Amino acid sequence: MTEKRSTQFERGTDGPKVIVVGVDGSDTSLRAAAYASGMARRQHALLAVVYVQPVLAAGAALGAPVAETTDEIAEDLVRQVREASEQVRGVFDFRWEFHTFRGDPYNGMVKAADDLKADAVVVGASEQAGHRFVGSVAVRLVKAGRWPVTVVP
């Protein structure tokens, strides 16, 4: 008796073609970006660097220009990625692009990974102690089970 296996759609590649990495300026997110850039280089994949701009309730800002601040963070992150890629140009070349999404970090990363058709997601481990009990973005992405997720310490 033969067993019939179900077939699933496969993109026909031997590795990821789009690797999404979440960055927010923290040390762990920058280590995640470095790790993901190595993955992208070795796999000849596109590295999609994603910054999720937090959206705060209008009253929470109390006059602070939140949108301008998060735009400045995004611009600084782009500068850092450009500088890092320039330092290794000619030695380690890889394709990358920068994307900004708005929202909370988890939903922003899910939207980014879906919109960019990610084959893999890389994030830094949370540096906040409370996340060990409540659940970090990384843990929630792993539990979503929609892409391979690498969590970089």
PDB file of C-alpha atoms in Angstrom:
ATOM      1  CA  MET A   1       0.000   0.000   0.000  1.00  0.00           C
ATOM      2  CA  THR A   2       1.490   3.352  -0.997  1.00  0.00           C
ATOM      3  CA  GLU A   3       1.152   6.409   1.135  1.00  0.00           C
ATOM      4  CA  LYS A   4       0.057   9.558  -0.641  1.00  0.00           C
ATOM      5  CA  ARG A   5       1.870  12.702   0.500  1.00  0.00           C
ATOM      6  CA  SER A   6       0.370  16.119   0.068  1.00  0.00           C
ATOM      7  CA  THR A   7       2.393  18.553  -2.000  1.00  0.00           C
ATOM      8  CA  GLN A   8       2.845  22.164  -1.112  1.00  0.00           C
ATOM      9  CA  PHE A   9       3.819  25.035  -3.318  1.00  0.00           C
ATOM     10  CA  GLU A  10       7.545  25.682  -3.277  1.00  0.00           C
ATOM     11  CA  ARG A  11       9.212  28.710  -4.796  1.00  0.00           C
ATOM     12  CA  GLY A  12      11.829  26.519  -6.434  1.00  0.00           C
ATOM     13  CA  THR A  13      14.893  27.929  -4.724  1.00  0.00           C
ATOM     14  CA  ASP A  14      17.577  26.376  -2.598  1.00  0.00           C
ATOM     15  CA  GLY A  15      17.517  29.159  -0.060  1.00  0.00           C
ATOM     16  CA  PRO A  16      15.852  32.397   0.894  1.00  0.00           C
ATOM     17  CA  LYS A  17      15.563  35.089  -1.748  1.00  0.00           C
ATOM     18  CA  VAL A  18      14.266  37.807   0.599  1.00  0.00           C
ATOM     19  CA  ILE A  19      15.533  38.096   4.160  1.00  0.00           C
ATOM     20  CA  VAL A  20      13.751  40.631   6.350  1.00  0.00           C
ATOM     21  CA  VAL A  21      15.601  42.013   9.352  1.00  0.00           C
ATOM     22  CA  GLY A  22      14.032  44.276  11.963  1.00  0.00           C
ATOM     23  CA  VAL A  23      16.123  47.167  13.246  1.00  0.00           C
ATOM     24  CA  ASP A  24      15.344  49.773  15.874  1.00  0.00           C
ATOM     25  CA  GLY A  25      18.800  51.046  16.782  1.00  0.00           C
ATOM     26  CA  SER A  26      19.269  48.682  19.749  1.00  0.00           C
ATOM     27  CA  ASP A  27      22.480  46.684  20.028  1.00  0.00           C
ATOM     28  CA  THR A  28      20.670  43.391  19.439  1.00  0.00           C
ATOM     29  CA  SER A  29      18.895  44.706  16.340  1.00  0.00           C
ATOM     30  CA  LEU A  30      22.195  45.928  14.895  1.00  0.00           C
ATOM     31  CA  ARG A  31      23.747  42.502  15.574  1.00  0.00           C
ATOM     32  CA  ALA A  32      20.707  40.964  13.860  1.00  0.00           C
ATOM     33  CA  ALA A  33      21.316  43.227  10.852  1.00  0.00           C
ATOM     34  CA  ALA A  34      24.965  42.142  10.693  1.00  0.00           C
ATOM     35  CA  TYR A  35      23.964  38.475  10.922  1.00  0.00           C
ATOM     36  CA  ALA A  36      21.232  38.888   8.285  1.00  0.00           C
ATOM     37  CA  SER A  37      23.607  40.689   5.919  1.00  0.00           C
ATOM     38  CA  GLY A  38      25.932  37.676   6.106  1.00  0.00           C
ATOM     39  CA  MET A  39      22.994  35.381   5.364  1.00  0.00           C
ATOM     40  CA  ALA A  40      21.951  37.564   2.431  1.00  0.00           C
ATOM     41  CA  ARG A  41      25.475  37.585   1.037  1.00  0.00           C
ATOM     42  CA  ARG A  42      25.906  33.815   1.288  1.00  0.00           C
ATOM     43  CA  GLN A  43      22.443  33.070  -0.107  1.00  0.00           C
ATOM     44  CA  HIS A  44      22.575  35.775  -2.812  1.00  0.00           C
ATOM     45  CA  ALA A  45      19.338  37.087  -1.314  1.00  0.00           C
ATOM     46  CA  LEU A  46      17.897  40.565  -1.011  1.00  0.00           C
ATOM     47  CA  LEU A  47      18.240  41.981   2.504  1.00  0.00           C
ATOM     48  CA  ALA A  48      15.176  44.024   3.432  1.00  0.00           C
ATOM     49  CA  VAL A  49      16.059  46.174   6.457  1.00  0.00           C
ATOM     50  CA  VAL A  50      12.839  47.144   8.253  1.00  0.00           C
ATOM     51  CA  TYR A  51      12.254  49.837  10.843  1.00  0.00           C
ATOM     52  CA  VAL A  52       8.787  49.902  12.410  1.00  0.00           C
ATOM     53  CA  GLN A  53       7.907  53.437  13.454  1.00  0.00           C
ATOM     54  CA  PRO A  54       5.830  53.363  16.624  1.00  0.00           C
ATOM     55  CA  VAL A  55       2.459  55.065  16.440  1.00  0.00           C
ATOM     56  CA  LEU A  56       1.434  56.722  19.674  1.00  0.00           C
ATOM     57  CA  ALA A  57      -1.957  58.070  20.618  1.00  0.00           C
ATOM     58  CA  ALA A  58      -2.206  61.805  19.989  1.00  0.00           C
ATOM     59  CA  GLY A  59      -2.462  62.579  23.691  1.00  0.00           C
ATOM     60  CA  ALA A  60       0.552  60.453  24.592  1.00  0.00           C
ATOM     61  CA  ALA A  61       2.999  62.747  22.847  1.00  0.00           C
ATOM     62  CA  LEU A  62       1.875  65.889  24.735  1.00  0.00           C
ATOM     63  CA  GLY A  63       3.483  68.220  22.270  1.00  0.00           C
ATOM     64  CA  ALA A  64       6.512  66.070  21.431  1.00  0.00           C
ATOM     65  CA  PRO A  65       6.991  65.750  17.677  1.00  0.00           C
ATOM     66  CA  VAL A  66       6.846  61.945  17.655  1.00  0.00           C
ATOM     67  CA  ALA A  67       6.623  61.590  13.863  1.00  0.00           C
ATOM     68  CA  GLU A  68       9.689  63.791  13.389  1.00  0.00           C
ATOM     69  CA  THR A  69      11.618  61.833  16.025  1.00  0.00           C
ATOM     70  CA  THR A  70      10.830  58.454  14.464  1.00  0.00           C
ATOM     71  CA  ASP A  71      11.688  59.852  11.013  1.00  0.00           C
ATOM     72  CA  GLU A  72      15.062  60.934  12.416  1.00  0.00           C
ATOM     73  CA  ILE A  73      15.604  57.437  13.832  1.00  0.00           C
ATOM     74  CA  ALA A  74      14.788  55.936  10.416  1.00  0.00           C
ATOM     75  CA  GLU A  75      17.201  58.331   8.686  1.00  0.00           C
ATOM     76  CA  ASP A  76      19.928  57.482  11.201  1.00  0.00           C
ATOM     77  CA  LEU A  77      19.364  53.751  10.685  1.00  0.00           C
ATOM     78  CA  VAL A  78      19.608  54.153   6.902  1.00  0.00           C
ATOM     79  CA  ARG A  79      22.863  56.078   7.387  1.00  0.00           C
ATOM     80  CA  GLN A  80      24.265  53.327   9.614  1.00  0.00           C
ATOM     81  CA  VAL A  81      23.333  50.601   7.130  1.00  0.00           C
ATOM     82  CA  ARG A  82      24.861  52.575   4.252  1.00  0.00           C
ATOM     83  CA  GLU A  83      28.088  53.142   6.182  1.00  0.00           C
ATOM     84  CA  ALA A  84      28.346  49.475   7.130  1.00  0.00           C
ATOM     85  CA  SER A  85      27.739  48.319   3.555  1.00  0.00           C
ATOM     86  CA  GLU A  86      30.304  50.826   2.220  1.00  0.00           C
ATOM     87  CA  GLN A  87      32.934  49.466   4.627  1.00  0.00           C
ATOM     88  CA  VAL A  88      32.632  45.968   3.155  1.00  0.00           C
ATOM     89  CA  ARG A  89      32.030  46.938  -0.487  1.00  0.00           C
ATOM     90  CA  GLY A  90      34.179  44.876  -2.823  1.00  0.00           C
ATOM     91  CA  VAL A  91      34.837  42.306  -0.101  1.00  0.00           C
ATOM     92  CA  PHE A  92      31.296  41.326   0.865  1.00  0.00           C
ATOM     93  CA  ASP A  93      28.706  42.540  -1.612  1.00  0.00           C
ATOM     94  CA  PHE A  94      24.989  42.023  -1.113  1.00  0.00           C
ATOM     95  CA  ARG A  95      21.788  43.736  -2.190  1.00  0.00           C
ATOM     96  CA  TRP A  96      19.783  45.597   0.413  1.00  0.00           C
ATOM     97  CA  GLU A  97      16.911  48.033   0.701  1.00  0.00           C
ATOM     98  CA  PHE A  98      15.394  49.937   3.606  1.00  0.00           C
ATOM     99  CA  HIS A  99      11.679  49.967   4.460  1.00  0.00           C
ATOM    100  CA  THR A 100       9.723  51.823   7.097  1.00  0.00           C
ATOM    101  CA  PHE A 101       6.401  50.540   8.398  1.00  0.00           C
ATOM    102  CA  ARG A 102       4.179  52.154  11.026  1.00  0.00           C
ATOM    103  CA  GLY A 103       2.596  50.436  13.996  1.00  0.00           C
ATOM    104  CA  ASP A 104       3.565  48.307  16.923  1.00  0.00           C
ATOM    105  CA  PRO A 105       6.756  46.265  16.363  1.00  0.00           C
ATOM    106  CA  TYR A 106       5.083  42.852  16.072  1.00  0.00           C
ATOM    107  CA  ASN A 107       2.321  43.825  13.653  1.00  0.00           C
ATOM    108  CA  GLY A 108       4.747  46.005  11.698  1.00  0.00           C
ATOM    109  CA  MET A 109       7.172  43.102  11.245  1.00  0.00           C
ATOM    110  CA  VAL A 110       4.331  40.760  10.224  1.00  0.00           C
ATOM    111  CA  LYS A 111       3.132  43.286   7.634  1.00  0.00           C
ATOM    112  CA  ALA A 112       6.692  43.820   6.394  1.00  0.00           C
ATOM    113  CA  ALA A 113       7.378  40.091   6.073  1.00  0.00           C
ATOM    114  CA  ASP A 114       4.061  39.524   4.272  1.00  0.00           C
ATOM    115  CA  ASP A 115       4.319  42.564   1.971  1.00  0.00           C
ATOM    116  CA  LEU A 116       7.946  41.856   1.067  1.00  0.00           C
ATOM    117  CA  LYS A 117       7.282  38.128   0.617  1.00  0.00           C
ATOM    118  CA  ALA A 118       9.962  37.204   3.126  1.00  0.00           C
ATOM    119  CA  ASP A 119      11.520  33.783   3.011  1.00  0.00           C
ATOM    120  CA  ALA A 120      13.197  34.365   6.384  1.00  0.00           C
ATOM    121  CA  VAL A 121      12.966  36.874   9.232  1.00  0.00           C
ATOM    122  CA  VAL A 122      15.836  37.913  11.509  1.00  0.00           C
ATOM    123  CA  VAL A 123      15.357  39.920  14.706  1.00  0.00           C
ATOM    124  CA  GLY A 124      17.390  40.751  17.766  1.00  0.00           C
ATOM    125  CA  ALA A 125      16.492  39.289  21.143  1.00  0.00           C
ATOM    126  CA  SER A 126      14.588  41.646  23.395  1.00  0.00           C
ATOM    127  CA  GLU A 127      16.669  43.558  25.915  1.00  0.00           C
ATOM    128  CA  GLN A 128      13.664  44.228  28.157  1.00  0.00           C
ATOM    129  CA  ALA A 129      13.408  42.006  31.233  1.00  0.00           C
ATOM    130  CA  GLY A 130       9.590  41.917  31.238  1.00  0.00           C
ATOM    131  CA  HIS A 131       9.509  40.254  27.839  1.00  0.00           C
ATOM    132  CA  ARG A 132      10.651  36.988  29.397  1.00  0.00           C
ATOM    133  CA  PHE A 133       7.197  36.768  30.976  1.00  0.00           C
ATOM    134  CA  VAL A 134       4.931  38.606  28.531  1.00  0.00           C
ATOM    135  CA  GLY A 135       6.576  37.603  25.250  1.00  0.00           C
ATOM    136  CA  SER A 136       8.869  39.542  22.988  1.00  0.00           C
ATOM    137  CA  VAL A 137       8.389  40.418  19.338  1.00  0.00           C
ATOM    138  CA  ALA A 138      10.815  37.597  18.488  1.00  0.00           C
ATOM    139  CA  VAL A 139       8.836  34.998  20.430  1.00  0.00           C
ATOM    140  CA  ARG A 140       5.568  36.180  18.885  1.00  0.00           C
ATOM    141  CA  LEU A 141       7.071  35.974  15.374  1.00  0.00           C
ATOM    142  CA  VAL A 142       8.290  32.437  16.036  1.00  0.00           C
ATOM    143  CA  LYS A 143       4.848  31.451  17.350  1.00  0.00           C
ATOM    144  CA  ALA A 144       3.193  32.921  14.241  1.00  0.00           C
ATOM    145  CA  GLY A 145       4.950  30.131  12.341  1.00  0.00           C
ATOM    146  CA  ARG A 146       4.742  31.801   8.947  1.00  0.00           C
ATOM    147  CA  TRP A 147       8.470  32.102   8.157  1.00  0.00           C
ATOM    148  CA  PRO A 148      11.708  30.752   9.528  1.00  0.00           C
ATOM    149  CA  VAL A 149      12.731  33.199  12.276  1.00  0.00           C
ATOM    150  CA  THR A 150      16.266  33.647  13.548  1.00  0.00           C
ATOM    151  CA  VAL A 151      16.673  35.429  16.881  1.00  0.00           C
ATOM    152  CA  VAL A 152      20.101  36.973  17.397  1.00  0.00           C
ATOM    153  CA  PRO A 153      21.271  37.557  20.992  1.00  0.00           C
TER     154      PRO A 153
END
